[in-house]
Coordinates of C-alpha atoms in Angstrom, one line a residue:
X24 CA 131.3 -94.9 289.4
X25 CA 128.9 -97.0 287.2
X26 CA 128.4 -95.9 283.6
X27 CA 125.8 -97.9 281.9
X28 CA 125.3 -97.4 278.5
X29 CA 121.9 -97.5 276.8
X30 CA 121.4 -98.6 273.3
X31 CA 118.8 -95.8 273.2
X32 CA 122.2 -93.5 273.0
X33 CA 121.3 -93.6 276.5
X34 CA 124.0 -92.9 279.2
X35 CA 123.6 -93.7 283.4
X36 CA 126.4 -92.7 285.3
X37 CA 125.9 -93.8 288.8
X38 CA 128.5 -92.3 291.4
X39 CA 129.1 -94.3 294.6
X40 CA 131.9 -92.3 296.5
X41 CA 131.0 -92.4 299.6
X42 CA 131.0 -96.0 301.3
X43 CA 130.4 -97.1 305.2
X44 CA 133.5 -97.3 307.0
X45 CA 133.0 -101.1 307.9
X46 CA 132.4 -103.8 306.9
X47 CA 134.8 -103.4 304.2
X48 CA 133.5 -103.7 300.8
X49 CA 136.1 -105.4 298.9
X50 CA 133.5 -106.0 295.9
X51 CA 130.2 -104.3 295.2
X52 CA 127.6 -105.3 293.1
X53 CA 124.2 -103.8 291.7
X54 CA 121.6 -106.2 291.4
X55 CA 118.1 -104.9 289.9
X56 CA 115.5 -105.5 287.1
X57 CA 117.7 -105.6 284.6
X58 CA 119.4 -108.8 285.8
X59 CA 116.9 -110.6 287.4
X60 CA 118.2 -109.7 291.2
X61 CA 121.4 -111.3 291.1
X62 CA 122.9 -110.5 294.4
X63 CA 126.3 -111.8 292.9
X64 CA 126.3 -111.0 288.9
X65 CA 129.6 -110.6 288.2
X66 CA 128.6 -108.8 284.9
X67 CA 127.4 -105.8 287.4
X68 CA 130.5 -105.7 289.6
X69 CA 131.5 -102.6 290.7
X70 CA 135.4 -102.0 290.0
X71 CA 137.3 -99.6 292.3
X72 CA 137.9 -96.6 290.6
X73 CA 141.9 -95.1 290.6
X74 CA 140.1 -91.4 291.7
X75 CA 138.4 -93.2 294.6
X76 CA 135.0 -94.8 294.6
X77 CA 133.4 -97.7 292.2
X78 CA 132.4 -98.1 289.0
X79 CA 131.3 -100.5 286.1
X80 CA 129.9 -100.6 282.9
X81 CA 127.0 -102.2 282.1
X82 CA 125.8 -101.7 278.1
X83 CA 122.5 -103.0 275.9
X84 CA 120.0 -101.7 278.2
X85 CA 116.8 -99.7 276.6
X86 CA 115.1 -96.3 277.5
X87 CA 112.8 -97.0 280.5
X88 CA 112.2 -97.1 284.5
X89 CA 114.7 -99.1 286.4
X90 CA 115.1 -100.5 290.2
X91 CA 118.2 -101.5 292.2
X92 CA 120.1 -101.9 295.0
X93 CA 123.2 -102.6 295.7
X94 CA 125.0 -105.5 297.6
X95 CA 128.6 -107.1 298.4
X96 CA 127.6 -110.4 296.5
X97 CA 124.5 -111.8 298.9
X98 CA 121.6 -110.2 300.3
X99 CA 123.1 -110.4 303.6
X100 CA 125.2 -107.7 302.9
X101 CA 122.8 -105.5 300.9
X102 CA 122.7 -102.1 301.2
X103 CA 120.5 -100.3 303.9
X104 CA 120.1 -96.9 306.0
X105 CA 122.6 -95.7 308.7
X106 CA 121.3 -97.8 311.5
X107 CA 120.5 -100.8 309.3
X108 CA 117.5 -100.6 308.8
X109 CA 115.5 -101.6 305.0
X110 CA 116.1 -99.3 302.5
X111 CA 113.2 -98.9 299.0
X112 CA 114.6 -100.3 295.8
X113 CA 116.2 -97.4 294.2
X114 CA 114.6 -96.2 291.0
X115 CA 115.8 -94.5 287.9
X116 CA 114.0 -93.6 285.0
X117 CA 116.2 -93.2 281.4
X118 CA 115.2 -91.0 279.0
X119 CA 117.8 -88.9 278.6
X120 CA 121.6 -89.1 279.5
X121 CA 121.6 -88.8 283.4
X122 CA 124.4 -88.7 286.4
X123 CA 123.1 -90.1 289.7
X124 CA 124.9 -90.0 292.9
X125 CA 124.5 -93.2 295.2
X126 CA 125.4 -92.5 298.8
X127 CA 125.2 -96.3 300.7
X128 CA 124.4 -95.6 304.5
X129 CA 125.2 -99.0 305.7
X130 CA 125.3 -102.7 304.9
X131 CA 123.0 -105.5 306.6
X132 CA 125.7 -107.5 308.0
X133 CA 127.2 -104.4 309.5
X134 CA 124.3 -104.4 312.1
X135 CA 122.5 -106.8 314.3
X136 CA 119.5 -108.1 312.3
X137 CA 116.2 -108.6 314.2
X138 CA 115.1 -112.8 313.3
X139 CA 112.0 -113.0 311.1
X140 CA 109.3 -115.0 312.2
X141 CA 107.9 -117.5 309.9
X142 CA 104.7 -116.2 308.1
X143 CA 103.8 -119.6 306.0
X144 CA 100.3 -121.3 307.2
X145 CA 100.1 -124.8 308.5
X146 CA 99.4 -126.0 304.9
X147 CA 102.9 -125.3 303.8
X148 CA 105.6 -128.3 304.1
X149 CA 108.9 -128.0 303.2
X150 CA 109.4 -131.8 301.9
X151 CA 112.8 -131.6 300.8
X152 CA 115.7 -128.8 301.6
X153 CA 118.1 -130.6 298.9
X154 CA 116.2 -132.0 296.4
X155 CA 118.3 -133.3 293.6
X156 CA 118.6 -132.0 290.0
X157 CA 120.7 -134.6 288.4
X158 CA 120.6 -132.4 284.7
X159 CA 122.8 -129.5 286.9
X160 CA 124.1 -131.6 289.5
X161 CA 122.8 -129.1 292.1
X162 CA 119.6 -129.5 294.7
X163 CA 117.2 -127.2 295.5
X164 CA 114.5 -126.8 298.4
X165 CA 111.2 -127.4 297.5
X166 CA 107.7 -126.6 299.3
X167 CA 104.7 -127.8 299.2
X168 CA 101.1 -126.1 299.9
X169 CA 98.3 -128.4 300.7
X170 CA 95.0 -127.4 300.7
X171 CA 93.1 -127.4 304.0
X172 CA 90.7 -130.1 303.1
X173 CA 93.5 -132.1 301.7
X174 CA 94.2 -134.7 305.0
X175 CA 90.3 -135.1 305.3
X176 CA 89.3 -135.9 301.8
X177 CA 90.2 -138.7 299.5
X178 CA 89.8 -136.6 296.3
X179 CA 92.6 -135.6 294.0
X180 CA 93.5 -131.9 293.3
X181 CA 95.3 -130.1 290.6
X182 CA 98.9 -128.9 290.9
X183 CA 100.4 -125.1 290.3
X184 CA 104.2 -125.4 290.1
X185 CA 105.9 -121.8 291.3
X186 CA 109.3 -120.4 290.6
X187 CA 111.2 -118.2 292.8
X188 CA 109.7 -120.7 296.0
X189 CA 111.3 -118.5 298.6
X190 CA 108.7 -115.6 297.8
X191 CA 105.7 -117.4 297.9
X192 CA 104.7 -118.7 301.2
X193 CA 107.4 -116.9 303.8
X194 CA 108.5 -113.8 305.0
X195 CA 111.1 -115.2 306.7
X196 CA 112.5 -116.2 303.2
X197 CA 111.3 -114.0 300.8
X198 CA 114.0 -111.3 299.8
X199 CA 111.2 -108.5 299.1
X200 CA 108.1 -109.8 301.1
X201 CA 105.9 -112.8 300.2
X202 CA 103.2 -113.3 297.7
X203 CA 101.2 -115.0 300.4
X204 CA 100.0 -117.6 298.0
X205 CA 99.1 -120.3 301.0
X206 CA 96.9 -117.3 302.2
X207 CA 95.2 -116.2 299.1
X208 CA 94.5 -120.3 298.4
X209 CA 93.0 -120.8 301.8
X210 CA 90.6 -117.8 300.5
X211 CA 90.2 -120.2 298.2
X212 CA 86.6 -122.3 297.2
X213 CA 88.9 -124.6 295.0
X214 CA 92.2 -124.6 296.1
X215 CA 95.4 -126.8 294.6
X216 CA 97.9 -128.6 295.5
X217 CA 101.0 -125.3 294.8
X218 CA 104.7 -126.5 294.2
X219 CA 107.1 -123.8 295.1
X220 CA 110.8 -124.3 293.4
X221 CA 113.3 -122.3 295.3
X222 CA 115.3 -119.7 292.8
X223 CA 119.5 -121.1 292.3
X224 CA 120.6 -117.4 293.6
X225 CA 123.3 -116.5 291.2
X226 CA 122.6 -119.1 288.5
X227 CA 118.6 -117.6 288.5
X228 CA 119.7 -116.1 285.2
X229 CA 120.9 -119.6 283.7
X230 CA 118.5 -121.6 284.8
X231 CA 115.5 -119.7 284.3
X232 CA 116.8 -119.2 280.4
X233 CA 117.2 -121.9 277.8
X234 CA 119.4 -119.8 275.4
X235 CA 122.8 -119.1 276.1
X236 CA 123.8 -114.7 276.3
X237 CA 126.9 -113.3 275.7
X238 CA 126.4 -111.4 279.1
X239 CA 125.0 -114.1 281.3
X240 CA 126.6 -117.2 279.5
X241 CA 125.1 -120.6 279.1
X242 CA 121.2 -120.9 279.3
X243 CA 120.3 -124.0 281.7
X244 CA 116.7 -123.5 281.2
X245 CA 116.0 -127.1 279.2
X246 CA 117.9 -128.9 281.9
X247 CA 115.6 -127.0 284.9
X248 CA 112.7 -127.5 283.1
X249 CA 113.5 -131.5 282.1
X250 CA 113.8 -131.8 286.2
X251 CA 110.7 -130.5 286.7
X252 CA 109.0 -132.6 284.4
X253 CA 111.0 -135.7 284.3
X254 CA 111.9 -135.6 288.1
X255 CA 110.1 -133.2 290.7
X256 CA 106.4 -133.8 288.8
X257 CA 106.7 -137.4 289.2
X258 CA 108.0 -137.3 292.5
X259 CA 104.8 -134.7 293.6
X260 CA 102.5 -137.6 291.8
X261 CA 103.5 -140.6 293.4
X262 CA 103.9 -139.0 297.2
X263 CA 100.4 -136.6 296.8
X264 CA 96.9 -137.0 295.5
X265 CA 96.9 -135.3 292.3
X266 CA 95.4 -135.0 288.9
X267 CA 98.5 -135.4 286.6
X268 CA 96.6 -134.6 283.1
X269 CA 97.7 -131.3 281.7
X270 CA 94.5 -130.1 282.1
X271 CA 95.1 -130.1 285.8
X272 CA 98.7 -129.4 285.4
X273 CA 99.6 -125.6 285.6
X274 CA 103.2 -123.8 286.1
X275 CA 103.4 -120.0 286.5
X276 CA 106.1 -117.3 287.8
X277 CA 106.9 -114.0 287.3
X278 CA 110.0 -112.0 285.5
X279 CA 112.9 -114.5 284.6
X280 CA 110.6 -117.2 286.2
X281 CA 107.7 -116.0 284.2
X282 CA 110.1 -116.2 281.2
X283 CA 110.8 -119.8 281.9
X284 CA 107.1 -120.4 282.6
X285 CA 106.3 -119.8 279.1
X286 CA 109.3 -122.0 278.1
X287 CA 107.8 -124.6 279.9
X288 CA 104.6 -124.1 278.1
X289 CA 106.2 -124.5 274.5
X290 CA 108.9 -127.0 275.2
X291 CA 106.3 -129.3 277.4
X292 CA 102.4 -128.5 275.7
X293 CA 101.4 -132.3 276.3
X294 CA 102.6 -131.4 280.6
X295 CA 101.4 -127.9 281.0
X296 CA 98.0 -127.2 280.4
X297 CA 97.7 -123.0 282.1
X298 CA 100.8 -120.7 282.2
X299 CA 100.9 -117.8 284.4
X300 CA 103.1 -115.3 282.5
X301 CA 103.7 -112.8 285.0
X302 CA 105.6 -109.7 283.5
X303 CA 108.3 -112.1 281.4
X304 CA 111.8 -111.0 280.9
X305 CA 111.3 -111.2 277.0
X306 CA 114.3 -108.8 276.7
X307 CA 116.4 -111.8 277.7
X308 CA 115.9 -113.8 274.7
X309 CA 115.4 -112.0 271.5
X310 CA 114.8 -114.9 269.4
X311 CA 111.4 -116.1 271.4
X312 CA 109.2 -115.3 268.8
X313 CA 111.4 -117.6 266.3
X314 CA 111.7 -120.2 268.8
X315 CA 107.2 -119.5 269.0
X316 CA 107.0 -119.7 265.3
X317 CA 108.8 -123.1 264.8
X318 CA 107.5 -125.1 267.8
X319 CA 103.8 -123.5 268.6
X320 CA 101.8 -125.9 267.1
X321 CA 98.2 -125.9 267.3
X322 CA 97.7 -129.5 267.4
X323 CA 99.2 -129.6 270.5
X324 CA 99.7 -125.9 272.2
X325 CA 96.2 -124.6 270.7
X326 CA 94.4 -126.6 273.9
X327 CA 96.8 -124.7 276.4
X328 CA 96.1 -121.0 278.1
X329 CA 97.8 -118.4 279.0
X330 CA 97.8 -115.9 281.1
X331 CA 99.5 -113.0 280.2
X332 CA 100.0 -109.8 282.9
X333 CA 102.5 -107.1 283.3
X334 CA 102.5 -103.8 284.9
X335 CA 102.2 -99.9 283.0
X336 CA 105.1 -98.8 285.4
X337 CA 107.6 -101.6 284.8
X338 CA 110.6 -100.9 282.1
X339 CA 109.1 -100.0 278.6
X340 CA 110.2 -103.2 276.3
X341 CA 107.9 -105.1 279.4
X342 CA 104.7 -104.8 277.8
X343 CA 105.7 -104.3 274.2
X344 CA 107.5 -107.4 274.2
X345 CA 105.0 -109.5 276.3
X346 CA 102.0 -108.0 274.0
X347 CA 104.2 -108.9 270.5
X348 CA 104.8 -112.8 272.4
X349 CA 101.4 -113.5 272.9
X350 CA 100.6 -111.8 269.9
X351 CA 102.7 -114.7 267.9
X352 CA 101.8 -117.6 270.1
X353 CA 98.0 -116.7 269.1
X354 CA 99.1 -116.8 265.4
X355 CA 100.9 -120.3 265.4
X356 CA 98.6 -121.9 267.7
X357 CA 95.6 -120.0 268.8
X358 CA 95.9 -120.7 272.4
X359 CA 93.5 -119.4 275.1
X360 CA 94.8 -116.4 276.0
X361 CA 94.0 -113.5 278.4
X362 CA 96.7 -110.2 278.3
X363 CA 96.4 -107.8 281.0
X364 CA 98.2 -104.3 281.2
X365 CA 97.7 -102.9 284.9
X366 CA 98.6 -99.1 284.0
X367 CA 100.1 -98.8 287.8
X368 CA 101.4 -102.1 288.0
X369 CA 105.5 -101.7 289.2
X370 CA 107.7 -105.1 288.8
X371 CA 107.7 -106.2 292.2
X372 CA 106.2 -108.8 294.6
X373 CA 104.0 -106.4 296.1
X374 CA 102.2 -106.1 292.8
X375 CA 102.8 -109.7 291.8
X376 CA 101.0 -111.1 295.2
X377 CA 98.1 -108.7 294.7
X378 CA 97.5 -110.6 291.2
X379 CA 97.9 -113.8 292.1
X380 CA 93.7 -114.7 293.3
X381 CA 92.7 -113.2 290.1
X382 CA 95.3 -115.2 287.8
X383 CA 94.1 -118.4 290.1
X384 CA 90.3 -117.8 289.7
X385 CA 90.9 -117.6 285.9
X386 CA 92.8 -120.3 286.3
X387 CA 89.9 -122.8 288.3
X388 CA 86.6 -120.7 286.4
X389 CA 88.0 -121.2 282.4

């Protein structure tokens, strides 16, 4: 049983009783929009109950519409239907106290999984599957989408760097489909040079957040964002034709990588010239419009812009919190700014891939 408690006076009580007969789950997590999909968050570990069954207790979560699944610690071994087939995210919405039973069918590596076939375009190179960050002593894979007039021009294009890189140009890799951003760029009059930064799995949460939680532990987000700055940007400059002003320079993402987006945007004004802040997990760090306050500067973030979008069906705090960041950064620095609120807009990939051409043409026409 999980029992997550809402600081609403809210109360979830999620039953799990019934579990496949193999594989064995030793360990279960739920991973959802409330922790960034963290296949493995030990925070959201599922403890057997004495009575039979699982249960945790997750607290400091507001009134609002929630999605989940859950998982053995990867998405290899997420949840799915009796014969293995892909399940829907789950979906609760709080707004009272609520029981929900949770009956798991089957897990993915209990079945044999048909191989996905590679969806990214012949403009997308993977140029490194380990590239270093020395400020976490990890690597990463990164990919690269060139635009199709790239090999036959001399000229020198701007450059969008992405977070959550296994989304953006693959099926094969994304967890929830792809954004198809090397299709919506070849649509493209004036395409760019895109960076796509894979996600670090179960450290997402730390590395897309430069302040440290009680429930997540230490934020890595200032070491992340020094690599891409201070190692990957350089790197991208020196091996590609680009323009390497801010003014050409943009980053975006969406959720925890849209947090760290706008992060990226107020720790690095003089790099970043356009965010895309693509329904930011603001919850995450309450003190953001402190941090806005002391280091938005309009000498030096007024010249930036930011784009600003989140969806009418994503959890409540979503749009109140994005609306009360931008509000702040337009007081300390008077930024360019555009907010959108898509009434019917959920917090998924689906919705964040149908965005995408209209944050890009902003991005190009401003």
């Amino acid at each position: 049983m999980v029992t997550v408690n809402i600081q609403a006076q809210l109360t979830l009580q999620i039953k799990s009783g019934h579990l496949p007969s193999a594989p064995t789950a030793e360990a279960i997590y739920v991973a959802g929009n409330f922790n960034g999909w963290n296949p493995k968050d030990e925070n959201f570990r599922l403890q057997k109950e004495p009575g039979g069954g699982f249960g945790v207790t997750i607290k400091n979560m507001e009134a609002g519409t929630y999605a989940f699944k859950c998982t053995r610690g990867s998405w290899d071994n997420v949840e799915t239907g009796r014969r293995g087939e892909e399940i829907s995210n789950r979906s609760i919405t709080l707004s009272s106290d609520t029981v929900l039973s949770v009956t798991i069918a089957g897990w993915k590596d209990g079945f044999a999984q048909p191989q996905k076939t590679s969806t990214a375009s012949a403009q997308v190179i993977v140029v490194d599957e380990a590239f270093a960050i020395p400020q976490l002593g990890r690597s990463r894979r990164i990919w690269v989408y060139l635009p199709k007039d790239y090999a036959q021009s001399t000229k020198k294009f701007p450059v969008l760097y992405m977070q959550d890189g296994q989304n953006l140009f693959d099926d094969a890799t994304a967890f929830a489909g792809e954004w198809g951003v090397d299709e919506a760029m070849d649509a493209m009059e004036n395409p760019c040079i895109v960076v796509g930064i894979d996600n670090g799995g179960e450290k997402r949460m730390n590395e897309y957040n430069p302040n440290n939680t009680r429930k997540f532990g230490k934020g890595e987000g200032k070491e992340y964002l020094s690599f891409i700055v201070n190692n990957l940007k350089p790197f991208i400059d020196k091996k590609y034709r680009t323009l390497q002003d801010r003014e050409h320079t943009a980053i975006a993402g969406s959720s925890m990588g849209g947090l760290i987006s706008f992060y990226a945007g107020l720790y690095y004004p003089n790099t970043f010239g356009t965010l895309g802040i693509l329904s930011p997990s603001f919850w995450i760090a309450p003190q953001i419009k402190t941090q806005v306050k002391q280091l938005a500067k309009e000498a030096t973030h007024g010249s930036q812009h930011y784009y600003f979008y989140a969806g009418g069906l994503e959890e409540k705090a979503t749009v109140k919190d994005m609306q009360a960041v931008a509000a702040e950064l337009k007081k300390s620095a008077r930024p360019g700014c555009i907010i959108i609120v898509n009434p019917g807009g959920k917090h998924n990939e689906a919705d964040w891939a149908a965005v995408f051409p209209a944050f890009y043409k902003w991005m190009r026409e401003r």
